mmCIF file of C-alpha atoms and ligand atoms in Angstrom:
data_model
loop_
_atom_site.group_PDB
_atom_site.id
_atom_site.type_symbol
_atom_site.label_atom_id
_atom_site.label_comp_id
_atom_site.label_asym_id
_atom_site.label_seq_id
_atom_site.Cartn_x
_atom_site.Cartn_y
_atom_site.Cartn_z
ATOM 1 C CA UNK A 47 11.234 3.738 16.024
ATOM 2 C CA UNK A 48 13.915 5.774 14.599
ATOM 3 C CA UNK A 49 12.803 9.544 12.761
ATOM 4 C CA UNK A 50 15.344 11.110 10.115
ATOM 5 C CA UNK A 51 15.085 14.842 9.302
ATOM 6 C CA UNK A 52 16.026 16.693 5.814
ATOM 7 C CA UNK A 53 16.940 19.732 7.798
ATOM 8 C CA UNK A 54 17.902 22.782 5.316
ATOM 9 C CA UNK A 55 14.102 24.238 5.490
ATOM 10 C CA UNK A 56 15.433 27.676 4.335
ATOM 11 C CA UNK A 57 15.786 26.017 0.578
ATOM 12 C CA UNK A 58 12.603 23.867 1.381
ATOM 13 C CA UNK A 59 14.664 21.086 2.439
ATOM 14 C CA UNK A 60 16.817 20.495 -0.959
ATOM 15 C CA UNK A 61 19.431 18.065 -0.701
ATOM 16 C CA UNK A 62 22.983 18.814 -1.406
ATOM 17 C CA UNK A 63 25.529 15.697 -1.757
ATOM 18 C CA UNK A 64 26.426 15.942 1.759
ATOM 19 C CA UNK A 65 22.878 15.730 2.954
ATOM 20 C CA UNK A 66 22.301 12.694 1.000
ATOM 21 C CA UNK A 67 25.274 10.707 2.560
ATOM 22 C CA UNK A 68 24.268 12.175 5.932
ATOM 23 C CA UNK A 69 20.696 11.325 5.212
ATOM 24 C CA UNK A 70 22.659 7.323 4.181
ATOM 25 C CA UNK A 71 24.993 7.447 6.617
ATOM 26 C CA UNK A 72 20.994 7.658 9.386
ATOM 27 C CA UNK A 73 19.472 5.049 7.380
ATOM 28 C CA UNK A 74 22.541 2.506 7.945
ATOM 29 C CA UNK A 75 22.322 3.801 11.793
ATOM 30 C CA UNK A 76 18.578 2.386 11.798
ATOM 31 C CA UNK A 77 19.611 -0.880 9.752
ATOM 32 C CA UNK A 78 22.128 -1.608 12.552
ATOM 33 C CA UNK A 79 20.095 -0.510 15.799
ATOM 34 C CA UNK A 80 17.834 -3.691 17.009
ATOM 35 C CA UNK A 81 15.899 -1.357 19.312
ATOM 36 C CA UNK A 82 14.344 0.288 15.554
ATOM 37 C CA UNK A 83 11.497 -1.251 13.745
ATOM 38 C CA UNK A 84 10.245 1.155 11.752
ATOM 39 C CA UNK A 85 11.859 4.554 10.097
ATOM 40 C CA UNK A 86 10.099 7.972 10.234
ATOM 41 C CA UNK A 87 11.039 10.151 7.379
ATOM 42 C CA UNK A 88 10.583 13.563 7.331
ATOM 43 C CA UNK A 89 12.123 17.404 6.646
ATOM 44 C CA UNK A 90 12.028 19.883 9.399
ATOM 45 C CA UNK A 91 9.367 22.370 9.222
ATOM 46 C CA UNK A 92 5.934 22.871 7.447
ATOM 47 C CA UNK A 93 6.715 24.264 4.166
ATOM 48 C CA UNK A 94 8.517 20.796 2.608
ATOM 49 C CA UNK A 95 8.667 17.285 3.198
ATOM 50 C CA UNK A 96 11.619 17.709 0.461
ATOM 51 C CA UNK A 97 12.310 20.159 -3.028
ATOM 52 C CA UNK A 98 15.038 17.940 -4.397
ATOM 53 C CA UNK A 99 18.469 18.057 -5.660
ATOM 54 C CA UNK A 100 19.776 21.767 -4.381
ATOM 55 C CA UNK A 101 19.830 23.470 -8.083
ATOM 56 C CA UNK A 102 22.254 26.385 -6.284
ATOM 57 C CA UNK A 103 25.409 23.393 -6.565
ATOM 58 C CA UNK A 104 23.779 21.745 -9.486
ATOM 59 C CA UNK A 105 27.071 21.729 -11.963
ATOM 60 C CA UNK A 106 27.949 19.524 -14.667
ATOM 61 C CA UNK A 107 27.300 15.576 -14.200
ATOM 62 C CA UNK A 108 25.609 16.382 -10.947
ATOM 63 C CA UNK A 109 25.595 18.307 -7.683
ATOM 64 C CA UNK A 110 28.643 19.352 -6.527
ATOM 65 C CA UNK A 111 29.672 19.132 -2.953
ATOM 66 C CA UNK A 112 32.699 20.605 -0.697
ATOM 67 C CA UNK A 113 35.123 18.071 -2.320
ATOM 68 C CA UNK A 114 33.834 19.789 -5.728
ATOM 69 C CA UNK A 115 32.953 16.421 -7.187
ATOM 70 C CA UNK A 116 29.524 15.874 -9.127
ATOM 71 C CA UNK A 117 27.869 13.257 -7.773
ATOM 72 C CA UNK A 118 24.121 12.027 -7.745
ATOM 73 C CA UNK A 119 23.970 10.147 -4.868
ATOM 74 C CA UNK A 120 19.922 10.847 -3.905
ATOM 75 C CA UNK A 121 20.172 7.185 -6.008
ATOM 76 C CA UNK A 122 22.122 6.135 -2.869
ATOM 77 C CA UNK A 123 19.896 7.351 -0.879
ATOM 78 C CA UNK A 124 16.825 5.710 -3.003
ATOM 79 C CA UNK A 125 18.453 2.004 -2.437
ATOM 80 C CA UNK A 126 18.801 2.688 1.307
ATOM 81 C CA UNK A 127 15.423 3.467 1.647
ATOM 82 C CA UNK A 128 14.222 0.592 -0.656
ATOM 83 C CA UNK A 129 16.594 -2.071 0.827
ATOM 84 C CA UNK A 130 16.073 -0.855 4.716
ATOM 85 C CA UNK A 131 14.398 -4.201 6.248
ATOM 86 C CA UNK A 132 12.523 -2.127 8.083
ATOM 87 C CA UNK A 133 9.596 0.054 7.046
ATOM 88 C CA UNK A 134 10.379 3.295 6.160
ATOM 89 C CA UNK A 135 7.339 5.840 6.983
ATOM 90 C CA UNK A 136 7.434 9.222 4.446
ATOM 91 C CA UNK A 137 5.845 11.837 6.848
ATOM 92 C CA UNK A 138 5.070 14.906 4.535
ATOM 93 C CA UNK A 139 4.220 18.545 5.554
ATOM 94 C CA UNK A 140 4.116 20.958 1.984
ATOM 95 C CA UNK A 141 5.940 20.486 -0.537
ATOM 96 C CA UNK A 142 6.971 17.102 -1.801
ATOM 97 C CA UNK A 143 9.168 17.655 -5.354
ATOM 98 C CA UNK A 144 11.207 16.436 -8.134
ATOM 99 C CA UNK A 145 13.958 14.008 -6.365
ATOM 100 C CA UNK A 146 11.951 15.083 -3.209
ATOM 101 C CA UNK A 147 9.034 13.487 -4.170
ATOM 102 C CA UNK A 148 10.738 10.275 -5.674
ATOM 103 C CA UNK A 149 12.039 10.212 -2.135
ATOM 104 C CA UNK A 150 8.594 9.963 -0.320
ATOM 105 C CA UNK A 151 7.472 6.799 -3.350
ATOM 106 C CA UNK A 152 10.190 5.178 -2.670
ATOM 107 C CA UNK A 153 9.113 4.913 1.146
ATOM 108 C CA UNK A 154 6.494 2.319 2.357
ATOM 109 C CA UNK A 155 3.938 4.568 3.736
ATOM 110 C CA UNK A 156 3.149 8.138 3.145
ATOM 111 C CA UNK A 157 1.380 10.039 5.622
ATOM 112 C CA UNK A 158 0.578 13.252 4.402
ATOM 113 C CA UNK A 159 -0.826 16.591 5.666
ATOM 114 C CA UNK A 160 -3.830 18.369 4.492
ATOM 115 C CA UNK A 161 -1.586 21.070 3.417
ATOM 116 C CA UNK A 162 1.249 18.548 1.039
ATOM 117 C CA UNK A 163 2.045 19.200 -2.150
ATOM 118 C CA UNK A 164 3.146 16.841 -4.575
ATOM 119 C CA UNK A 165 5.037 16.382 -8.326
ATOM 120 C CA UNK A 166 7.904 15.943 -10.482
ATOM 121 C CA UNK A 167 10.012 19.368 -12.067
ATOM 122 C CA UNK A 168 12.293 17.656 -14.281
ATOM 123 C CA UNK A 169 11.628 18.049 -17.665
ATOM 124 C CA UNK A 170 10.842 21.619 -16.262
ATOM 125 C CA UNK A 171 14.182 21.796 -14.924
ATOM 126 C CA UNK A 172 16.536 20.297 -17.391
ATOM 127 C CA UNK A 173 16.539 16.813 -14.988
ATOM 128 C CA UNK A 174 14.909 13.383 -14.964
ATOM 129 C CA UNK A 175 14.222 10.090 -12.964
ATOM 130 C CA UNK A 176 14.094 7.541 -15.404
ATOM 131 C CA UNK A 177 15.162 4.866 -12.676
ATOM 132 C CA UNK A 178 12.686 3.698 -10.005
ATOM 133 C CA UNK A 179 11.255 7.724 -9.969
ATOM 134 C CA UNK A 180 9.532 6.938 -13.146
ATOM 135 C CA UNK A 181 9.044 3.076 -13.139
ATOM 136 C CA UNK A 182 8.186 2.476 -9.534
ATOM 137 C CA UNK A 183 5.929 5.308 -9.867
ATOM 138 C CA UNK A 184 4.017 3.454 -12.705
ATOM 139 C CA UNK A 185 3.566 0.726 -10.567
ATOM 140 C CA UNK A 186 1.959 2.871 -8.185
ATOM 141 C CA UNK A 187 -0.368 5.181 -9.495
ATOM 142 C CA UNK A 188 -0.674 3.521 -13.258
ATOM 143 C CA UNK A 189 1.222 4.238 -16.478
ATOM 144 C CA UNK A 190 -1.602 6.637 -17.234
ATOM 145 C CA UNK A 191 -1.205 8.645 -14.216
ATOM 146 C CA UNK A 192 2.805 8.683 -13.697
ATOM 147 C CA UNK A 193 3.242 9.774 -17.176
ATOM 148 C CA UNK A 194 1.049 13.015 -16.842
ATOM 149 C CA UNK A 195 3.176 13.738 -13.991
ATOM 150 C CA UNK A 196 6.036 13.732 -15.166
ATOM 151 C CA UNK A 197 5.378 15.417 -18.456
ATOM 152 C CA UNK A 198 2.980 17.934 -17.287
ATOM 153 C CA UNK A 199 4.839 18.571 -13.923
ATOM 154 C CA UNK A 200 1.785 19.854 -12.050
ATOM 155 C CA UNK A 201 1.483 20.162 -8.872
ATOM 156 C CA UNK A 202 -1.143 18.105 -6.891
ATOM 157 C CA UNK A 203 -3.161 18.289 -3.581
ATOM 158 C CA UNK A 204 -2.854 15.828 -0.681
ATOM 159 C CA UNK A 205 -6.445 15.102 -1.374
ATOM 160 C CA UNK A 206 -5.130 14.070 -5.336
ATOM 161 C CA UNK A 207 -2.346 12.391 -4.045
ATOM 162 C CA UNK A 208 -4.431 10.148 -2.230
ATOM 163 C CA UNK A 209 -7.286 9.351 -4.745
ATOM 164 C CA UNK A 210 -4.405 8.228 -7.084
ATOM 165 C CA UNK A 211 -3.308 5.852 -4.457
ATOM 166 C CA UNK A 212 0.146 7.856 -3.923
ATOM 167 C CA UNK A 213 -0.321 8.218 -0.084
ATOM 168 C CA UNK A 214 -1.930 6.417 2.603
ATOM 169 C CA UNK A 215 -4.018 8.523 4.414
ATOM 170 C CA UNK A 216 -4.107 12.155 4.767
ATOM 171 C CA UNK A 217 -4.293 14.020 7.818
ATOM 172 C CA UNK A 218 -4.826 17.912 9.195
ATOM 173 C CA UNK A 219 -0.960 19.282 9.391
ATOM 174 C CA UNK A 220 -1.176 19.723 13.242
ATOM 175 C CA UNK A 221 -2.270 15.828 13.387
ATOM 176 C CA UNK A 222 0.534 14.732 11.586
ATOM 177 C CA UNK A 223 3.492 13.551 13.597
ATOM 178 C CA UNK A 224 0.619 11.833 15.926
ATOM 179 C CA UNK A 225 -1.035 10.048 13.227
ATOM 180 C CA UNK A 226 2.917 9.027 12.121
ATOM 181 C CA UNK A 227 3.667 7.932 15.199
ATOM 182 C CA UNK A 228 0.137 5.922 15.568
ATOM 183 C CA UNK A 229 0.674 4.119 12.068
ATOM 184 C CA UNK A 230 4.501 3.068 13.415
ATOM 185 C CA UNK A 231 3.115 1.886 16.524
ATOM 186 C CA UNK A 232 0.572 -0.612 15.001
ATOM 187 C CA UNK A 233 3.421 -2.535 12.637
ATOM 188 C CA UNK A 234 5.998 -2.642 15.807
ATOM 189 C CA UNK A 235 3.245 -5.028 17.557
ATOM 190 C CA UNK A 236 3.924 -6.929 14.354
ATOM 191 C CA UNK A 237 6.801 -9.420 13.318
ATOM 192 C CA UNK A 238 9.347 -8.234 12.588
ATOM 193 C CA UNK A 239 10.103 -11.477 10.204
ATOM 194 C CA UNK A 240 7.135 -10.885 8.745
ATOM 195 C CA UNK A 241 7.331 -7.285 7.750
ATOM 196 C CA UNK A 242 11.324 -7.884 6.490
ATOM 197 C CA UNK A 243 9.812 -10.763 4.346
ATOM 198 C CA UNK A 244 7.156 -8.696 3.235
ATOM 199 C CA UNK A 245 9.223 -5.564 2.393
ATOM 200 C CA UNK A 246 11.436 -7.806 -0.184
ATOM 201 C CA UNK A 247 8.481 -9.612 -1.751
ATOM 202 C CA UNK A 248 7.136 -6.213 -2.699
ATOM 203 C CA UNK A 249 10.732 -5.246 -4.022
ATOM 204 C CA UNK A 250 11.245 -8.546 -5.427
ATOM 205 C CA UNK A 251 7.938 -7.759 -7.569
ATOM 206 C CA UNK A 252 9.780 -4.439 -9.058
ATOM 207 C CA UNK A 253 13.229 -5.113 -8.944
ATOM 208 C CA UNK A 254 14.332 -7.713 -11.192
ATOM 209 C CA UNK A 255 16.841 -10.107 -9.683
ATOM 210 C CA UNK A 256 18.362 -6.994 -7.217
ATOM 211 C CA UNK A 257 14.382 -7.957 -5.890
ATOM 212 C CA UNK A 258 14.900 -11.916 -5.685
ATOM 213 C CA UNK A 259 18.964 -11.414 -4.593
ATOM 214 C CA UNK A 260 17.145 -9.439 -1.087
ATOM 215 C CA UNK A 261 14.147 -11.563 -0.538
ATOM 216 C CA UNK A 262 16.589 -14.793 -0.841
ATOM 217 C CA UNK A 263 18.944 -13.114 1.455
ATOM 218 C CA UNK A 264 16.049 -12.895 4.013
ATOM 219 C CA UNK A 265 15.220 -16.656 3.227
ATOM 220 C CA UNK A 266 18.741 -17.788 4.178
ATOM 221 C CA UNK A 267 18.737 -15.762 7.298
ATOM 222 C CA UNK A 268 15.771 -17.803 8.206
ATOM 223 C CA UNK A 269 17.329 -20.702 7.528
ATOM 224 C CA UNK A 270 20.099 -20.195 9.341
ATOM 225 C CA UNK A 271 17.981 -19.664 12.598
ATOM 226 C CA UNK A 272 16.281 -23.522 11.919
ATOM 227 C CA UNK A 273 17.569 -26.247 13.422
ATOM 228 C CA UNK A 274 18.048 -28.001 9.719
ATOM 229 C CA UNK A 275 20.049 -24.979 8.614
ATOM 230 C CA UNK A 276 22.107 -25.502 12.168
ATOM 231 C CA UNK A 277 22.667 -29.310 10.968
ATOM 232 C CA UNK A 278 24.961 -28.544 8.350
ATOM 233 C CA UNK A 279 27.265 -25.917 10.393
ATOM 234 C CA UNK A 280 27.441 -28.174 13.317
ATOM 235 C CA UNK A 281 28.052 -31.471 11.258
ATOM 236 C CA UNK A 282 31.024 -29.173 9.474
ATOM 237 C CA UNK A 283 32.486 -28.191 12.392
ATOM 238 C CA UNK A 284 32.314 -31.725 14.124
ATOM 239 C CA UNK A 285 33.286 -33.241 11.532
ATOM 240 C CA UNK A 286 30.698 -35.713 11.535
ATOM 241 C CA UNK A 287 28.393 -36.208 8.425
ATOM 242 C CA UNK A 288 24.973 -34.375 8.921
ATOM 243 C CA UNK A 289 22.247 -36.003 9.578
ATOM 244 C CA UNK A 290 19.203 -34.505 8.084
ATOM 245 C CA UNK A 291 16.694 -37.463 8.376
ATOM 246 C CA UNK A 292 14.776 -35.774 11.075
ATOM 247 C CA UNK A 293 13.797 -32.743 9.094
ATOM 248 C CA UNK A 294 10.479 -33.265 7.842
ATOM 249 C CA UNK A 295 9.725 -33.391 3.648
ATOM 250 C CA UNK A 296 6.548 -31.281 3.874
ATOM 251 C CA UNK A 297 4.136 -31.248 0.813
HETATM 252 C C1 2NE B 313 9.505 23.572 -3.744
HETATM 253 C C2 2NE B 313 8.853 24.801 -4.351
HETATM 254 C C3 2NE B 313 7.582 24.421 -5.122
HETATM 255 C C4 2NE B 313 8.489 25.738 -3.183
HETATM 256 O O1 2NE B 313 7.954 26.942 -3.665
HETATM 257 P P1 2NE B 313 7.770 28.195 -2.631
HETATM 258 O O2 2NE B 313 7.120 29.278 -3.433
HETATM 259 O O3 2NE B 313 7.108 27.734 -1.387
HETATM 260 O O4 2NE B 313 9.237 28.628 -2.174
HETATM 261 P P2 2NE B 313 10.398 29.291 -3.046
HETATM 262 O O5 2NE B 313 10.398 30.753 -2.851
HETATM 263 O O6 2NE B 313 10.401 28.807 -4.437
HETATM 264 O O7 2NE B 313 11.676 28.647 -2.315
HETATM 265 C C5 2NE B 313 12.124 29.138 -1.051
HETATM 266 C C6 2NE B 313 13.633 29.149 -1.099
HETATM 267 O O8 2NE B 313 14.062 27.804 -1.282
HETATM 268 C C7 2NE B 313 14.877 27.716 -2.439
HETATM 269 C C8 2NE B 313 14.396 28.840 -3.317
HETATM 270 O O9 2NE B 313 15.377 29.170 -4.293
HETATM 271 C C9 2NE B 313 14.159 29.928 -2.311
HETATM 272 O O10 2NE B 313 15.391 30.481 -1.914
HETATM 273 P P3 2NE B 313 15.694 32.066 -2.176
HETATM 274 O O11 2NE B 313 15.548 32.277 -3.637
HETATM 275 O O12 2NE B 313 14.667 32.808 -1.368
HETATM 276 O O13 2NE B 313 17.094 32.259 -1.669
HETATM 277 N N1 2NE B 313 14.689 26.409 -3.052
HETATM 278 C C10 2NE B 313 13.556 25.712 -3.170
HETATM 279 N N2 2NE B 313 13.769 24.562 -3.813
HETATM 280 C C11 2NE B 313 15.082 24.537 -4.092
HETATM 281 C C12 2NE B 313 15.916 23.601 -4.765
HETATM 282 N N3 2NE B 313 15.461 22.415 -5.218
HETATM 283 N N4 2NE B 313 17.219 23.910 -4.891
HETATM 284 C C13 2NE B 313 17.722 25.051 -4.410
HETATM 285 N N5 2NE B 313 16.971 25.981 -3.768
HETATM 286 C C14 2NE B 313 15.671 25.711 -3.631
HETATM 287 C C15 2NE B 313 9.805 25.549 -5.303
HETATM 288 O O14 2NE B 313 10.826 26.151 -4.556
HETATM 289 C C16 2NE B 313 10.410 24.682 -6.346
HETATM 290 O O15 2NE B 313 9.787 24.357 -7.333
HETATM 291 N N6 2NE B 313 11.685 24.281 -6.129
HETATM 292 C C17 2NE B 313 12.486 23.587 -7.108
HETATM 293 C C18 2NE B 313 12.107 22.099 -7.170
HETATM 294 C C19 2NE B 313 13.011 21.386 -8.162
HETATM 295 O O16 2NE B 313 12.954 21.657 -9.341
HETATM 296 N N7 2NE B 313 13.862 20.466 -7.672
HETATM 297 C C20 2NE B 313 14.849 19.780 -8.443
HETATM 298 C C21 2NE B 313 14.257 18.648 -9.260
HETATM 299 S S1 2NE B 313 15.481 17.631 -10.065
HETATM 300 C C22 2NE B 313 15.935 16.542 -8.781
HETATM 301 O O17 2NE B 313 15.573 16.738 -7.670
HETATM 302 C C23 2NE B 313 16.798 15.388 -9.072
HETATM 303 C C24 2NE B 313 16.625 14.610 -10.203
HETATM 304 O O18 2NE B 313 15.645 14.906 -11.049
HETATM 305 C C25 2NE B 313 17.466 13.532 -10.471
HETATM 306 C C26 2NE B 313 18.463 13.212 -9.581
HETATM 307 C C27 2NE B 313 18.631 13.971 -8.426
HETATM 308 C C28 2NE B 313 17.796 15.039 -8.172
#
């Protein structure tokens, strides 16, 4: 299993631009490493799981980095999570906020501590999610439910978190990483076929035909590995017509 770390605890782990491509730049490190089945995600410390965009370099059309362009790439960082093919586990000490907290929803799993906090700032702060942060969270805890979070902005307990069905299971904060590390455990005995199929049916469900483009990808990947699919290539390369009369026309 692989574990990535938000680690700027002294601003409750808020993400500047560079910790969002460092934070993509992990995620494509897990996509490519065979030996990782499932992706811990975390922020160092007890205090936050993750505060959000860093409001000290917010500037004008975004956050501004050392190259003093205004970017908002913690959408980046959102797809990487969402299109990983690989389970990505939100593990959440304190506070869990604004683009912080959109993080953790977009994951596939939370596990959260007894002492995790949870909600959305933006209208507070002069921002807004109105992408999968507000959509996706619909889908999860109800239109009823996502709305008052997001135009309230309160702040809710672990134990409210997980009566509104926004995290799995919540734990006491010196339990966590072990209870994290027992959850990754049981879906590595699983397939791994079966997981990246299941992953894109679940996006497919939210994400229009971005959803159906991945879950199709996955299909022909499949196919590729069948002896039907290796037909065609061979028959190409041999020059031979393929011969396809062995592959059976289940109902
Ligand atoms: C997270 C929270 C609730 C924690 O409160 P508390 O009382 O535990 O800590 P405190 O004292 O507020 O924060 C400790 C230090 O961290 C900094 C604070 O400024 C403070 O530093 P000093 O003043 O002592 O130097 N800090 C915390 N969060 C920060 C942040 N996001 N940016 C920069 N510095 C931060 C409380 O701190 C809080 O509510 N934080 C702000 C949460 C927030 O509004 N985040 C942005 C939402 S918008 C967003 O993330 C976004 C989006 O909407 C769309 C696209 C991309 C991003």
């Amino acid at each position: 299993m692989g574990k990535i770390t938000i680690n700027r605890p002294e601003v409750r782990n808020a993400f500047r631009p560079e910790t969002l491509n460092e934070l993509i730049n992990a995620f494509e490190r897990c996509r490519e490493d065979q030996e990782i089945g499932v992706v811990i995600l975390t922020g160092a410390g007890d205090k936050a799981f993750c505060s959000g965009g860093d409001q000290k370099v917010r500037g004008e059309g975004g956050y501004v980095g050392s190259d003093g362009v205004p970017r908002l790439n913690a959408l980046d960082l959102q797809k990487s999570i969402k299109y990983l093919p690989k389970p990505v586990i939100a593990m959440v000490a304190g506070y869990a906020i604004g683009g912080g907290h959109v993080l953790h929803l977009l994951c596939d799993l939370t596990i959260a501590a007894d002492n995790a906090r949870f909600g959305q700032t933006g209208p507070r702060v002069g921002s807004f999610d109105a992408g999968w942060g507000a959509t996706y969270m619909a889908r999860v805890v109800g239109h009823k439910k996502a709305r008052e979070i997001w135009y309230l902005c309160r702040q809710y307990t672990a134990q409210e978190a997980l009566d509104m069905g926004l995290v799995n299971t919540v734990v006491p904060l010196e339990l966590l990483e072990e209870e994290t590390i027992q959850w990754a455990r049981e879906i590595l005995e699983k397939s791994p076929v079966a997981l990246r199929f299941l992953k894109s049916a679940f996006n497919a469900d939210t994400d229009g035909l971005a959803g159906i483009q991945e879950l199709a990808g996955n299909a022909t990947m499949l196919f590729y590995m069948t002896e039907e699919g290796k037909e065609g290539r061979n028959a190409f390369l041999e020059k031979r017509k393929p011969d396809f009369s062995r592959f059976p026309r289940l109902p």
